[in-house]
mmCIF file of N, CA and C in Angstrom:
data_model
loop_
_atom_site.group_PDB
_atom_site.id
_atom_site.type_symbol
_atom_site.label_atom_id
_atom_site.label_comp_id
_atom_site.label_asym_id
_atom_site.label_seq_id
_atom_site.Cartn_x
_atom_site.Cartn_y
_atom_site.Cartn_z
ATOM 1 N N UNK M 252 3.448 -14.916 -27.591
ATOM 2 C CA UNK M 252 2.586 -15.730 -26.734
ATOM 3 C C UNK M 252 1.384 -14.879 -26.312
ATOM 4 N N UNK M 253 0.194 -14.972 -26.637
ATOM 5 C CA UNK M 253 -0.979 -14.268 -26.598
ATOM 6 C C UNK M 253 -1.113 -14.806 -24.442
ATOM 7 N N UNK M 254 -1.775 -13.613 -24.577
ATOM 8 C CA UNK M 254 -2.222 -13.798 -23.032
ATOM 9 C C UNK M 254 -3.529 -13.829 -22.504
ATOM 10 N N UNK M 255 -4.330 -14.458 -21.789
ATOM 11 C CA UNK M 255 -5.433 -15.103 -22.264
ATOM 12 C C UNK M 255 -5.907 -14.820 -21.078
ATOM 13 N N UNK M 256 -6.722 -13.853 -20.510
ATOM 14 C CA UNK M 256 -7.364 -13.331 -19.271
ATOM 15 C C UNK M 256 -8.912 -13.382 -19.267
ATOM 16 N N UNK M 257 -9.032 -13.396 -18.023
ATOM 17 C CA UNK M 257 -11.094 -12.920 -18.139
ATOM 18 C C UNK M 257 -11.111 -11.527 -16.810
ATOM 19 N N UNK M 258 -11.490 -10.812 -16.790
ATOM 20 C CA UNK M 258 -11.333 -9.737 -15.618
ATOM 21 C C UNK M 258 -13.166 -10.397 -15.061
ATOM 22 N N UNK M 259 -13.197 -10.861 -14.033
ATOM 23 C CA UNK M 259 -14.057 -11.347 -13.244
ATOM 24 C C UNK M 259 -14.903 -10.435 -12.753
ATOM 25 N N UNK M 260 -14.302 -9.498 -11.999
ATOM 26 C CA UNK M 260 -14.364 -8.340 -11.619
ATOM 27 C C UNK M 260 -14.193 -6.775 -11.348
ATOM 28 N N UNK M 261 -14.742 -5.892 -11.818
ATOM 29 C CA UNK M 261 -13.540 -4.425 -11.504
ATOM 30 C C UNK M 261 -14.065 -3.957 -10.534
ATOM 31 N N UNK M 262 -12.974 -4.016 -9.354
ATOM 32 C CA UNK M 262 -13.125 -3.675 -7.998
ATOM 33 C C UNK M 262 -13.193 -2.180 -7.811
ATOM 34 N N UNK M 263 -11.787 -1.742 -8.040
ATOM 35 C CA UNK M 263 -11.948 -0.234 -8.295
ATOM 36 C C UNK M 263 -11.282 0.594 -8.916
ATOM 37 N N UNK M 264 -11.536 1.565 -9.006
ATOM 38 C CA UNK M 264 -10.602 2.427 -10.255
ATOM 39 C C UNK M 264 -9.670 3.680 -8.876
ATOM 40 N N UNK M 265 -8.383 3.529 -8.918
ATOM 41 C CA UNK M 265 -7.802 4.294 -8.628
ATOM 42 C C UNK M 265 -7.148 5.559 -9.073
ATOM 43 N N UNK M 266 -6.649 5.656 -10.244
ATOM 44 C CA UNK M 266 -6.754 6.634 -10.828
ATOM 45 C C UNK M 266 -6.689 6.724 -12.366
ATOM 46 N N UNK M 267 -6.710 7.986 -12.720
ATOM 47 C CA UNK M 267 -6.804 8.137 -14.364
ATOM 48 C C UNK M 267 -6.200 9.016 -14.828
ATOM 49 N N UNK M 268 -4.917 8.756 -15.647
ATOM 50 C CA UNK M 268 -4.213 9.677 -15.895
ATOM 51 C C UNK M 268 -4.766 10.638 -17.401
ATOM 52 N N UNK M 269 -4.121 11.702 -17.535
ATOM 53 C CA UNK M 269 -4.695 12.809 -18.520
ATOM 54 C C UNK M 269 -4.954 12.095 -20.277
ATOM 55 N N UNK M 270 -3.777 10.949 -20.150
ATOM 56 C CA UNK M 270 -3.618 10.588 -21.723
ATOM 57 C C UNK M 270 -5.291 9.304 -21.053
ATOM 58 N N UNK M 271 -5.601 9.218 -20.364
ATOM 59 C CA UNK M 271 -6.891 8.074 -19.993
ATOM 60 C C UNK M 271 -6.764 6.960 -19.984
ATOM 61 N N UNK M 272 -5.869 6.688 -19.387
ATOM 62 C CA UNK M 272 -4.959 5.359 -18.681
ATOM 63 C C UNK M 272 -5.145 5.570 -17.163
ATOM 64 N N UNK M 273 -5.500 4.148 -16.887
ATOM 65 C CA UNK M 273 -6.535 3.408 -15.614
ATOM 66 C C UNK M 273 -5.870 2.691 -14.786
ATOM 67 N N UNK M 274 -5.587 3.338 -13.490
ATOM 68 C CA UNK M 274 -4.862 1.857 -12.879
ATOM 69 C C UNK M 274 -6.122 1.883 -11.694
ATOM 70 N N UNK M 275 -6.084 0.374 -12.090
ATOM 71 C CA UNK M 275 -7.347 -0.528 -11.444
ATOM 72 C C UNK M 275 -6.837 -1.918 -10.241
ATOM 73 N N UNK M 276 -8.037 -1.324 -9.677
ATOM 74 C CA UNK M 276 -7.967 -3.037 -8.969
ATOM 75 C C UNK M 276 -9.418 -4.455 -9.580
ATOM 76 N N UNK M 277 -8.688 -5.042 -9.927
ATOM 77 C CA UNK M 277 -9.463 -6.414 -10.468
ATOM 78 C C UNK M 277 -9.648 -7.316 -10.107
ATOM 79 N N UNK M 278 -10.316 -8.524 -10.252
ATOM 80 C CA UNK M 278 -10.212 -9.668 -10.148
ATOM 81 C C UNK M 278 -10.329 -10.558 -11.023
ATOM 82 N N UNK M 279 -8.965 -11.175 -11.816
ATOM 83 C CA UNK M 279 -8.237 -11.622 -12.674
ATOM 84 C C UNK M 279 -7.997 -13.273 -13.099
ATOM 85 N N UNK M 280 -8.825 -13.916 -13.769
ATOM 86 C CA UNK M 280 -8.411 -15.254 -14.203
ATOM 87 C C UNK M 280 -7.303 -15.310 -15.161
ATOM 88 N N UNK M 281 -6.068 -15.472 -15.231
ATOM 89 C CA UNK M 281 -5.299 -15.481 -16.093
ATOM 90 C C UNK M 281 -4.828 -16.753 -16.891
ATOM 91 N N UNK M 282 -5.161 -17.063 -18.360
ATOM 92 C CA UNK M 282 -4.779 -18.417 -18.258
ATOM 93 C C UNK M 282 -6.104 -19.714 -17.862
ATOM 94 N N UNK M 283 -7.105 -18.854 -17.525
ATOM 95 C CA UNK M 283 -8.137 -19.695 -16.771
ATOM 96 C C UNK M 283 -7.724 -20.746 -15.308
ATOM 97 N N UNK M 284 -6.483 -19.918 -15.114
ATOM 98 C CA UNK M 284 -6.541 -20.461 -13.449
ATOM 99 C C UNK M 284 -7.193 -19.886 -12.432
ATOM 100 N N UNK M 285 -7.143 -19.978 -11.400
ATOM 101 C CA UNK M 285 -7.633 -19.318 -9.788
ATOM 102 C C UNK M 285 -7.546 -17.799 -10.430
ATOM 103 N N UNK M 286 -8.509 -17.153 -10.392
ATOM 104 C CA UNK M 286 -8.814 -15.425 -9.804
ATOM 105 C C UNK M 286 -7.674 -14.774 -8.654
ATOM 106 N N UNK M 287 -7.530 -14.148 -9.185
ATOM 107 C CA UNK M 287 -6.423 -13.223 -8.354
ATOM 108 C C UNK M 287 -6.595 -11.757 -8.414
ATOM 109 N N UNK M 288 -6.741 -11.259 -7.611
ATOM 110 C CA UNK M 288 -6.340 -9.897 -7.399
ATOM 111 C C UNK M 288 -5.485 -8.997 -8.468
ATOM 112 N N UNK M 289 -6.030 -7.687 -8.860
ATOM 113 C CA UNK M 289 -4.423 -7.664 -10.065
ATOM 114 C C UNK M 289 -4.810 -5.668 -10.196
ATOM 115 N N UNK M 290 -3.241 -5.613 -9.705
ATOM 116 C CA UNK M 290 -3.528 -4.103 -9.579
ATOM 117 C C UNK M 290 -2.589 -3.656 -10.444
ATOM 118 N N UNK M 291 -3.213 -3.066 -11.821
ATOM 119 C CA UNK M 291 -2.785 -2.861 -13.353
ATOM 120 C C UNK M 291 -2.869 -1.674 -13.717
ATOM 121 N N UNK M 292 -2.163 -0.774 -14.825
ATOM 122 C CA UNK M 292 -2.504 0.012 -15.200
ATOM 123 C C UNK M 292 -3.150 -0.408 -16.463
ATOM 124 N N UNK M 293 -4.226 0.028 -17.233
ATOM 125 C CA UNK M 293 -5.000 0.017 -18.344
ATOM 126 C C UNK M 293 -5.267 1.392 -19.218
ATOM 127 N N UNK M 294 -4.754 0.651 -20.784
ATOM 128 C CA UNK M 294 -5.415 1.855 -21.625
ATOM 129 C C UNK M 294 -6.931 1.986 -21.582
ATOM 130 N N UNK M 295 -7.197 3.199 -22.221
ATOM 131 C CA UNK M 295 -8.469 3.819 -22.591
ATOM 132 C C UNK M 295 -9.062 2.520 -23.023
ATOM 133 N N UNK M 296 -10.442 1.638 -22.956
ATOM 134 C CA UNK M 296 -11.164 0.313 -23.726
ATOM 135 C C UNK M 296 -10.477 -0.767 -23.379
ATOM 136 N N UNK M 297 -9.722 -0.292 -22.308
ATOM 137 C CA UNK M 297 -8.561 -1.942 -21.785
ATOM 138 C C UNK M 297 -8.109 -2.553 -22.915
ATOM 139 N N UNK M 298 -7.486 -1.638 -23.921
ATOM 140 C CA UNK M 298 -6.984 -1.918 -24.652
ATOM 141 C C UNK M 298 -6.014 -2.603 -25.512
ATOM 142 N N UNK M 299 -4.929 -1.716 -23.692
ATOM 143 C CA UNK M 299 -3.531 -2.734 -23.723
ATOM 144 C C UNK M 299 -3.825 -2.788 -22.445
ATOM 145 N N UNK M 300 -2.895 -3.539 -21.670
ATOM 146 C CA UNK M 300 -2.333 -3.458 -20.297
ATOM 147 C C UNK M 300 -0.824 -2.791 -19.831
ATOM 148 N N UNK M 301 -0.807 -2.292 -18.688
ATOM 149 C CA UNK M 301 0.880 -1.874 -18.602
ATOM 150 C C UNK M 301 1.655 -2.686 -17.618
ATOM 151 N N UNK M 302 2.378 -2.601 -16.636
ATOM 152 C CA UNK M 302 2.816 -4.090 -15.815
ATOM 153 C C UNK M 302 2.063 -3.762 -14.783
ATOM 154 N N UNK M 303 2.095 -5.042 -14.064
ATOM 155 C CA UNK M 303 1.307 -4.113 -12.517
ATOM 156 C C UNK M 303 1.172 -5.533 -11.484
ATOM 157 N N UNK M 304 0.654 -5.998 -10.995
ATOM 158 C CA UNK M 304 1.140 -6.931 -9.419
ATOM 159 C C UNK M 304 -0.209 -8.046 -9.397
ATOM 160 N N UNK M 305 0.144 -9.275 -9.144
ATOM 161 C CA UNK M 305 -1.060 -10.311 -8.907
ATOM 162 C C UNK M 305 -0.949 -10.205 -6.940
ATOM 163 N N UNK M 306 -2.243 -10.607 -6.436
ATOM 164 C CA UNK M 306 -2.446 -10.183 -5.216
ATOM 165 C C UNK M 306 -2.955 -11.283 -4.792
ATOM 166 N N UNK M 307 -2.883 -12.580 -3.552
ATOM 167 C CA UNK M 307 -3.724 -13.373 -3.153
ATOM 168 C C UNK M 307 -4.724 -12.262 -1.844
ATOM 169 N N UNK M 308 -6.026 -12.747 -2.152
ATOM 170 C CA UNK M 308 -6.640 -12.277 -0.752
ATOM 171 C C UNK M 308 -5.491 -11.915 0.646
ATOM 172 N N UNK M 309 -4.918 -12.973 1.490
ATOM 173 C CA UNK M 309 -4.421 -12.864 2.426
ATOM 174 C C UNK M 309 -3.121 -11.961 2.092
ATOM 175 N N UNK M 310 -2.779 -11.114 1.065
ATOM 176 C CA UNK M 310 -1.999 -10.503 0.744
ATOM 177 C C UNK M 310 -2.818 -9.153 0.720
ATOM 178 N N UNK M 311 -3.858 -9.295 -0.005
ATOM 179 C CA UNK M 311 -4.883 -7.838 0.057
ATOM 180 C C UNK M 311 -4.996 -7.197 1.396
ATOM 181 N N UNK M 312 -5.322 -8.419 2.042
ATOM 182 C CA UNK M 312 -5.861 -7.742 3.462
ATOM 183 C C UNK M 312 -4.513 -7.237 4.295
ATOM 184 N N UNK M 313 -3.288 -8.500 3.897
ATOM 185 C CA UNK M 313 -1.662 -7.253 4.253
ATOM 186 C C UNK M 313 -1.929 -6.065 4.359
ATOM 187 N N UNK M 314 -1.803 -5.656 2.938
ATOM 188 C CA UNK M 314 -1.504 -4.440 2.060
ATOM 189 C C UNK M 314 -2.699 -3.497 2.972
ATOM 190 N N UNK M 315 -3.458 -4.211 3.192
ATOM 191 C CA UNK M 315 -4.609 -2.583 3.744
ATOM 192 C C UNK M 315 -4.904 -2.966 4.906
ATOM 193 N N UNK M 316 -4.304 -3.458 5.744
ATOM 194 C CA UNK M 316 -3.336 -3.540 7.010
ATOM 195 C C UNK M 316 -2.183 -2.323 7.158
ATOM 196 N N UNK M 317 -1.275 -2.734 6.130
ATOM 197 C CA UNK M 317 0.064 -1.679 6.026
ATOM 198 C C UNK M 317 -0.610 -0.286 5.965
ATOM 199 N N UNK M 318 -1.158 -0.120 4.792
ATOM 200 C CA UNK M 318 -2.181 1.065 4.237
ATOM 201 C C UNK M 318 -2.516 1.811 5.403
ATOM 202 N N UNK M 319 -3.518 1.113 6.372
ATOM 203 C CA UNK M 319 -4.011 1.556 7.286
ATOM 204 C C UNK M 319 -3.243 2.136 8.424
ATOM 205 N N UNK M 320 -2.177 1.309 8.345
ATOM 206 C CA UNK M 320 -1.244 1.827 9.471
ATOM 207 C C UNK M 320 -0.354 3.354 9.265
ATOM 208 N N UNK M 321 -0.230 3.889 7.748
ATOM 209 C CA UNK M 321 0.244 4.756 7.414
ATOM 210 C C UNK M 321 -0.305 5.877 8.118
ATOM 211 N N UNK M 322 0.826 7.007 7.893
ATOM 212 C CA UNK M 322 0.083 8.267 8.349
ATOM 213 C C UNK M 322 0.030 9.098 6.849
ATOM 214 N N UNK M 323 -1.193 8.639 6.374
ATOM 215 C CA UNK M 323 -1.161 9.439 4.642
ATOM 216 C C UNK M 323 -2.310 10.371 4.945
ATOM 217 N N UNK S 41 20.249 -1.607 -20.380
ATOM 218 C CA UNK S 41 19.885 -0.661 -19.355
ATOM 219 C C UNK S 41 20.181 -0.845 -17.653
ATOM 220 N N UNK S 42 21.089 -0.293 -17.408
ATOM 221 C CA UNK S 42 20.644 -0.312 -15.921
ATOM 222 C C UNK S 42 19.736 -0.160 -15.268
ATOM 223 N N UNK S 43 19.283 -0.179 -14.237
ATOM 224 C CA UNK S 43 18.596 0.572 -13.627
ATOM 225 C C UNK S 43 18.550 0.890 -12.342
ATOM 226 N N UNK S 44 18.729 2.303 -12.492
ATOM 227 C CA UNK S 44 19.100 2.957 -10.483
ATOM 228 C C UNK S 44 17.952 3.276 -9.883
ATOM 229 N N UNK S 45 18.272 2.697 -8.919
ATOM 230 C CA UNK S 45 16.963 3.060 -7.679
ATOM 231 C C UNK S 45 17.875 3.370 -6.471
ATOM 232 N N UNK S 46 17.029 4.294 -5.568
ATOM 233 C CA UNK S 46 16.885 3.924 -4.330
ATOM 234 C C UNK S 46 15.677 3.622 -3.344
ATOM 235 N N UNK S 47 16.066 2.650 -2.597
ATOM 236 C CA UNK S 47 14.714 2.340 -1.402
ATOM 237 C C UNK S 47 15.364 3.384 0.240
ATOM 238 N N UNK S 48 14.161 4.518 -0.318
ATOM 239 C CA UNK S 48 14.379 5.401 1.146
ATOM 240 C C UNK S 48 13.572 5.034 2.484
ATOM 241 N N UNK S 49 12.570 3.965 1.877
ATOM 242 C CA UNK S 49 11.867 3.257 3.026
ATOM 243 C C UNK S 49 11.789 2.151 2.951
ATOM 244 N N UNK S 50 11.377 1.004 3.504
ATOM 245 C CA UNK S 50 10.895 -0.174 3.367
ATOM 246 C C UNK S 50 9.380 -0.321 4.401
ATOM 247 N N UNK S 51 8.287 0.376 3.584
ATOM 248 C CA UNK S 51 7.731 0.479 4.373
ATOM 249 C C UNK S 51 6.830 -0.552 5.301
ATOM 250 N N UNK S 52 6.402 -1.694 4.415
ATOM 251 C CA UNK S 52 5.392 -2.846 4.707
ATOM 252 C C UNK S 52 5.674 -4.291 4.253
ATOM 253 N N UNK S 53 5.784 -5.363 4.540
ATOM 254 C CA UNK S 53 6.344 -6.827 3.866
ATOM 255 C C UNK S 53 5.124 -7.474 3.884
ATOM 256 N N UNK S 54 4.227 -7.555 2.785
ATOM 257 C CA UNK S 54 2.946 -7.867 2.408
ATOM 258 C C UNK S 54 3.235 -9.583 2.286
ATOM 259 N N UNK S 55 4.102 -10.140 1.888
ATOM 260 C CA UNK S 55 3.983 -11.684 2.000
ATOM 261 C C UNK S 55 5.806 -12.168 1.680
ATOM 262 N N UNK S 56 5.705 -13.322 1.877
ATOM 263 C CA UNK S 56 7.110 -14.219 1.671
ATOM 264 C C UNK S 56 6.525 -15.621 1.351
ATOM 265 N N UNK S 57 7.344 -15.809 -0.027
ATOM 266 C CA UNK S 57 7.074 -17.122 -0.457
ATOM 267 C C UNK S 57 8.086 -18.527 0.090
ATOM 268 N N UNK S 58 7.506 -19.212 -0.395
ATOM 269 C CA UNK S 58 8.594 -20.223 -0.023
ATOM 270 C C UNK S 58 10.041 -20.602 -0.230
ATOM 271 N N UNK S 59 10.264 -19.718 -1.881
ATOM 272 C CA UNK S 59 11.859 -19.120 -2.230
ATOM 273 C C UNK S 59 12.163 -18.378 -1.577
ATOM 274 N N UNK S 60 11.448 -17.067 -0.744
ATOM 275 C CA UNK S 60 12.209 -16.662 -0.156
ATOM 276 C C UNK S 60 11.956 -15.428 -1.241
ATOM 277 N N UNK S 61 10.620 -14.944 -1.956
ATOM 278 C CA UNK S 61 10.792 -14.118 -2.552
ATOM 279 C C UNK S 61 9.811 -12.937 -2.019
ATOM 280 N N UNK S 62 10.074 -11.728 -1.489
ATOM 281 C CA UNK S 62 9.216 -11.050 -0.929
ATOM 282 C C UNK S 62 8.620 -9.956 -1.655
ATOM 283 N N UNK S 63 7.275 -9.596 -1.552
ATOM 284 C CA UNK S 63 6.212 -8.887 -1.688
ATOM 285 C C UNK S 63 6.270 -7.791 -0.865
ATOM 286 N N UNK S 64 6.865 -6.413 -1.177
ATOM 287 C CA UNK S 64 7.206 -5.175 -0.173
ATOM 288 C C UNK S 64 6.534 -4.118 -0.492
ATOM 289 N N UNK S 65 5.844 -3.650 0.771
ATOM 290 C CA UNK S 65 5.416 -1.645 -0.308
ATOM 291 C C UNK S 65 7.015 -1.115 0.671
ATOM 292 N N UNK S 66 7.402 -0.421 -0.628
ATOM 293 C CA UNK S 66 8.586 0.774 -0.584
ATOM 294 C C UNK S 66 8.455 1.906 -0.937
ATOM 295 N N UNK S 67 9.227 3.130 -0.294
ATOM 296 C CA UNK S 67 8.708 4.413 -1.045
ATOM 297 C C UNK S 67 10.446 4.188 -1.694
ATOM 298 N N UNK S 68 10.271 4.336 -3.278
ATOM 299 C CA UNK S 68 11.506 4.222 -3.511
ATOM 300 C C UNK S 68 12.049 5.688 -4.972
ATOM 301 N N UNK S 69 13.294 5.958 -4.839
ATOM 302 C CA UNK S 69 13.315 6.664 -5.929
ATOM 303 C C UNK S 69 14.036 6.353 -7.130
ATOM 304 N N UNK S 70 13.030 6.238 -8.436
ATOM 305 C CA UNK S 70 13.806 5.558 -9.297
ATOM 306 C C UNK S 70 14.555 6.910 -10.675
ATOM 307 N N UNK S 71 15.645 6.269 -10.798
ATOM 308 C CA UNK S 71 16.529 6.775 -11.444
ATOM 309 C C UNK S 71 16.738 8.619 -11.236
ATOM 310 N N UNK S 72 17.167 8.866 -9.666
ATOM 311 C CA UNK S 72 17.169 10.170 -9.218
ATOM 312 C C UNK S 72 15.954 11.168 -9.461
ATOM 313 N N UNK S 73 14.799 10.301 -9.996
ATOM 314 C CA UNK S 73 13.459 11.230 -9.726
ATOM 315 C C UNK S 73 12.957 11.321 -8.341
ATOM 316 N N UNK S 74 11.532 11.891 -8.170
ATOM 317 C CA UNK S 74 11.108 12.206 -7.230
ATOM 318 C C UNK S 74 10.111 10.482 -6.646
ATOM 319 N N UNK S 75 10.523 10.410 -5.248
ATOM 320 C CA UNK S 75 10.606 9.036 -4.704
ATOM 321 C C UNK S 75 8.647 8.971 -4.849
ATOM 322 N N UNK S 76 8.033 7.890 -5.383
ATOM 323 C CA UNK S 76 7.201 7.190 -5.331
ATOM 324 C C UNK S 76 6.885 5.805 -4.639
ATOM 325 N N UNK S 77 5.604 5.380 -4.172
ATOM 326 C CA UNK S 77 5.391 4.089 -3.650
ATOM 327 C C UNK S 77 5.605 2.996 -4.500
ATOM 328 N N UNK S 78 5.787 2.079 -4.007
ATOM 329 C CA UNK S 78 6.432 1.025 -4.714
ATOM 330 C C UNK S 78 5.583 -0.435 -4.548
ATOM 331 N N UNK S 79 5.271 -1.134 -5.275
ATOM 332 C CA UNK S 79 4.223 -2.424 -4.498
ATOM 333 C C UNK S 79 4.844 -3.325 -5.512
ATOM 334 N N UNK S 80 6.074 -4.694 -5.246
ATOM 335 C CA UNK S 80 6.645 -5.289 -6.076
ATOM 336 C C UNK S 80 7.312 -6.335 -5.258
ATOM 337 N N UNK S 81 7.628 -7.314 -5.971
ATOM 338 C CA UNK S 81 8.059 -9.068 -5.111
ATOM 339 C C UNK S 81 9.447 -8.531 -5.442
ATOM 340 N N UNK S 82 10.448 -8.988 -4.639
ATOM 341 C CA UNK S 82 12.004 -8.801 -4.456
ATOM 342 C C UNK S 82 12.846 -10.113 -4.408
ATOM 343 N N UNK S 83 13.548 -10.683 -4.839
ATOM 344 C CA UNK S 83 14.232 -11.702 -4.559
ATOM 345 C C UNK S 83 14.693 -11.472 -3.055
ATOM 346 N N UNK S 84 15.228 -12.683 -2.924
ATOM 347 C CA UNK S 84 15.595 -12.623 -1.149
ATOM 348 C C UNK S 84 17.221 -11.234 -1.089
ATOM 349 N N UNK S 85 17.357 -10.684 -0.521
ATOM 350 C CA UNK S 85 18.620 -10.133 -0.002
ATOM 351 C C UNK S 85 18.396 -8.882 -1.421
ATOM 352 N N UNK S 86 17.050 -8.523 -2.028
ATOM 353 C CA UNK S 86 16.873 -7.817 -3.038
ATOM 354 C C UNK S 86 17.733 -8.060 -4.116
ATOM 355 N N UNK S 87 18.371 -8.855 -4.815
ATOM 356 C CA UNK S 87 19.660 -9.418 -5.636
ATOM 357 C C UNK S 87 18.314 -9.099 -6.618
ATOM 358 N N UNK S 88 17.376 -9.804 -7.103
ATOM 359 C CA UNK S 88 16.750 -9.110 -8.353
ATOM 360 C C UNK S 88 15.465 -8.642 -8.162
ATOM 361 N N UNK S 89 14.432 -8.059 -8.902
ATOM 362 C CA UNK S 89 13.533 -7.128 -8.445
ATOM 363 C C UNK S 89 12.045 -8.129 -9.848
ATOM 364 N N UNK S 90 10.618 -8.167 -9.333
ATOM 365 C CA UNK S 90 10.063 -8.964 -9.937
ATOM 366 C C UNK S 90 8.870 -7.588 -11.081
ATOM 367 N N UNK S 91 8.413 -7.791 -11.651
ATOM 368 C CA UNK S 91 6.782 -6.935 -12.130
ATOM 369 C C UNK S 91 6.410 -6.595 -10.655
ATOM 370 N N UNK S 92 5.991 -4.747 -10.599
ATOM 371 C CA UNK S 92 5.440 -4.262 -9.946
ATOM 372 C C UNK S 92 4.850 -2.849 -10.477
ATOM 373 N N UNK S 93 4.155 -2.387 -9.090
ATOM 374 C CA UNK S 93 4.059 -0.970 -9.797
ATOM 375 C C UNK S 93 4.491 0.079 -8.766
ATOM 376 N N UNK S 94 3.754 1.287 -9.625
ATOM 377 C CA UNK S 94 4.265 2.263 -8.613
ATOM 378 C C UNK S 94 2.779 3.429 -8.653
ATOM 379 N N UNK S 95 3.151 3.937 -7.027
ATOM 380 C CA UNK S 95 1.623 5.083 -6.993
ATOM 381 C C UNK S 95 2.239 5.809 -6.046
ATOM 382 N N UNK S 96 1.396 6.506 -6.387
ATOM 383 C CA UNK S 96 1.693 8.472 -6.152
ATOM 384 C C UNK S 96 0.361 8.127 -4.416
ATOM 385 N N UNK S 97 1.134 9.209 -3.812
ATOM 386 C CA UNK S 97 0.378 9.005 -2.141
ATOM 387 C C UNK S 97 -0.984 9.245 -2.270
ATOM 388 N N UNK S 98 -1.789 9.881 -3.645
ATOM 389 C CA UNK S 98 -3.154 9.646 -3.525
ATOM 390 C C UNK S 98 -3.835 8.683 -4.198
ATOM 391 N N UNK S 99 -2.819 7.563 -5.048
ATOM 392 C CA UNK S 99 -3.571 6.468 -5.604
ATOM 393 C C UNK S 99 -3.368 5.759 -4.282
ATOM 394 N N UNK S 100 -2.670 5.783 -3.629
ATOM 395 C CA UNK S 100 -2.308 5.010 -2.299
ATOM 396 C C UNK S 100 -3.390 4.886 -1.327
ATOM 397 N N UNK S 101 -3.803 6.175 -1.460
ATOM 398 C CA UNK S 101 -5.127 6.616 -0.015
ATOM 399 C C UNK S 101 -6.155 5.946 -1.077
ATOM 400 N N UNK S 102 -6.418 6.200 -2.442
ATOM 401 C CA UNK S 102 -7.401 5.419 -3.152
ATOM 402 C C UNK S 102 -7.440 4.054 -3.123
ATOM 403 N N UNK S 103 -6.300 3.229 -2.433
ATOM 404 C CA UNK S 103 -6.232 2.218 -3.015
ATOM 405 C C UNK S 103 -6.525 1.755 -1.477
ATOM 406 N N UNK S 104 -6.123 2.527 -0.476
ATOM 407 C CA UNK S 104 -6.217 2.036 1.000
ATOM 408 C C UNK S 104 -7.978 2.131 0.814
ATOM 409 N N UNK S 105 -8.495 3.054 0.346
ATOM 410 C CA UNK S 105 -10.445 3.133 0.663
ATOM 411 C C UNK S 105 -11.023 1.959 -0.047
ATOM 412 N N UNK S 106 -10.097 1.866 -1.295
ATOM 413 C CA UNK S 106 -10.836 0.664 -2.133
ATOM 414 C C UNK S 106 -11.378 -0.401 -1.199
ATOM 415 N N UNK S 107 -9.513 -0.839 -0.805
ATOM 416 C CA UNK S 107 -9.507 -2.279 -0.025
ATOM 417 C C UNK S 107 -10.459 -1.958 1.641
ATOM 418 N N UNK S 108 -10.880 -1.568 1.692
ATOM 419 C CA UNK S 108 -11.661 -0.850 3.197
ATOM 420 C C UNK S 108 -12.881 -1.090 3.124
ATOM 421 N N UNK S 109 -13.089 -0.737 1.493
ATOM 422 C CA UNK S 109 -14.220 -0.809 1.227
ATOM 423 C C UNK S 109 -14.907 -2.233 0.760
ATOM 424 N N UNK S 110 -13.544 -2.924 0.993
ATOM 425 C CA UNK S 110 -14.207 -4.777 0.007
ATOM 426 C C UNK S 110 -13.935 -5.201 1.318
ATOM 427 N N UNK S 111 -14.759 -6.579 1.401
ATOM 428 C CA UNK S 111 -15.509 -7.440 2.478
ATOM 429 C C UNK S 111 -14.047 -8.569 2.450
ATOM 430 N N UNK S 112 -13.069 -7.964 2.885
ATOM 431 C CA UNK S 112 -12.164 -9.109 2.492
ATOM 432 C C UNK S 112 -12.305 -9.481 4.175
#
């Protein structure tokens, strides 16, 4: 089953590992439904994808809520 | 495959759906490695575990500036 995305947006790049694999934050039409949030790891040319999490807004702003509250 | 984890924290509950399926950051350690963050949907009472990922405490602080940094 082919998977059929548009990346709308690349929000930001969090990190990059040595082999040059990307885990990103996006904003993700999948399927051509509603845009979502999507925090993925990516090969080198977004080549492949690896697994990684769909996010609604009011879930983003959770998460960096929680984030914020940490002592990191 | 099995797969062993432990959750040494439960740190944040980013959303709950209407099943009853929750969206958690955990610092968790999988298969007796060294414990990483965890950002993944859980069935209710954790009985099964959904697509997530995992980040190291400085994709975390990257990922807390990202979201800081968007107009959400």
């Amino acid at each position: 089953m082919a998977i059929n995305y548009e990346i709308l947006e690349e929000i930001g790049l969090i990190s990059e590992s040595k082999s040059g694999w990307k885990k990103k934050l996006n904003l993700i039409s999948w399927n051509s439904r509603d845009a979502k949030y999507d925090l993925r790891d990516w090969a080198p040319d977004n080549e492949k994808m690896g697994k990684g999490i769909t996010l609604t807004k009011d879930e983003l702003k959770e998460l960096r809520d929680v984030l914020n509250n940490m002592n990191l």
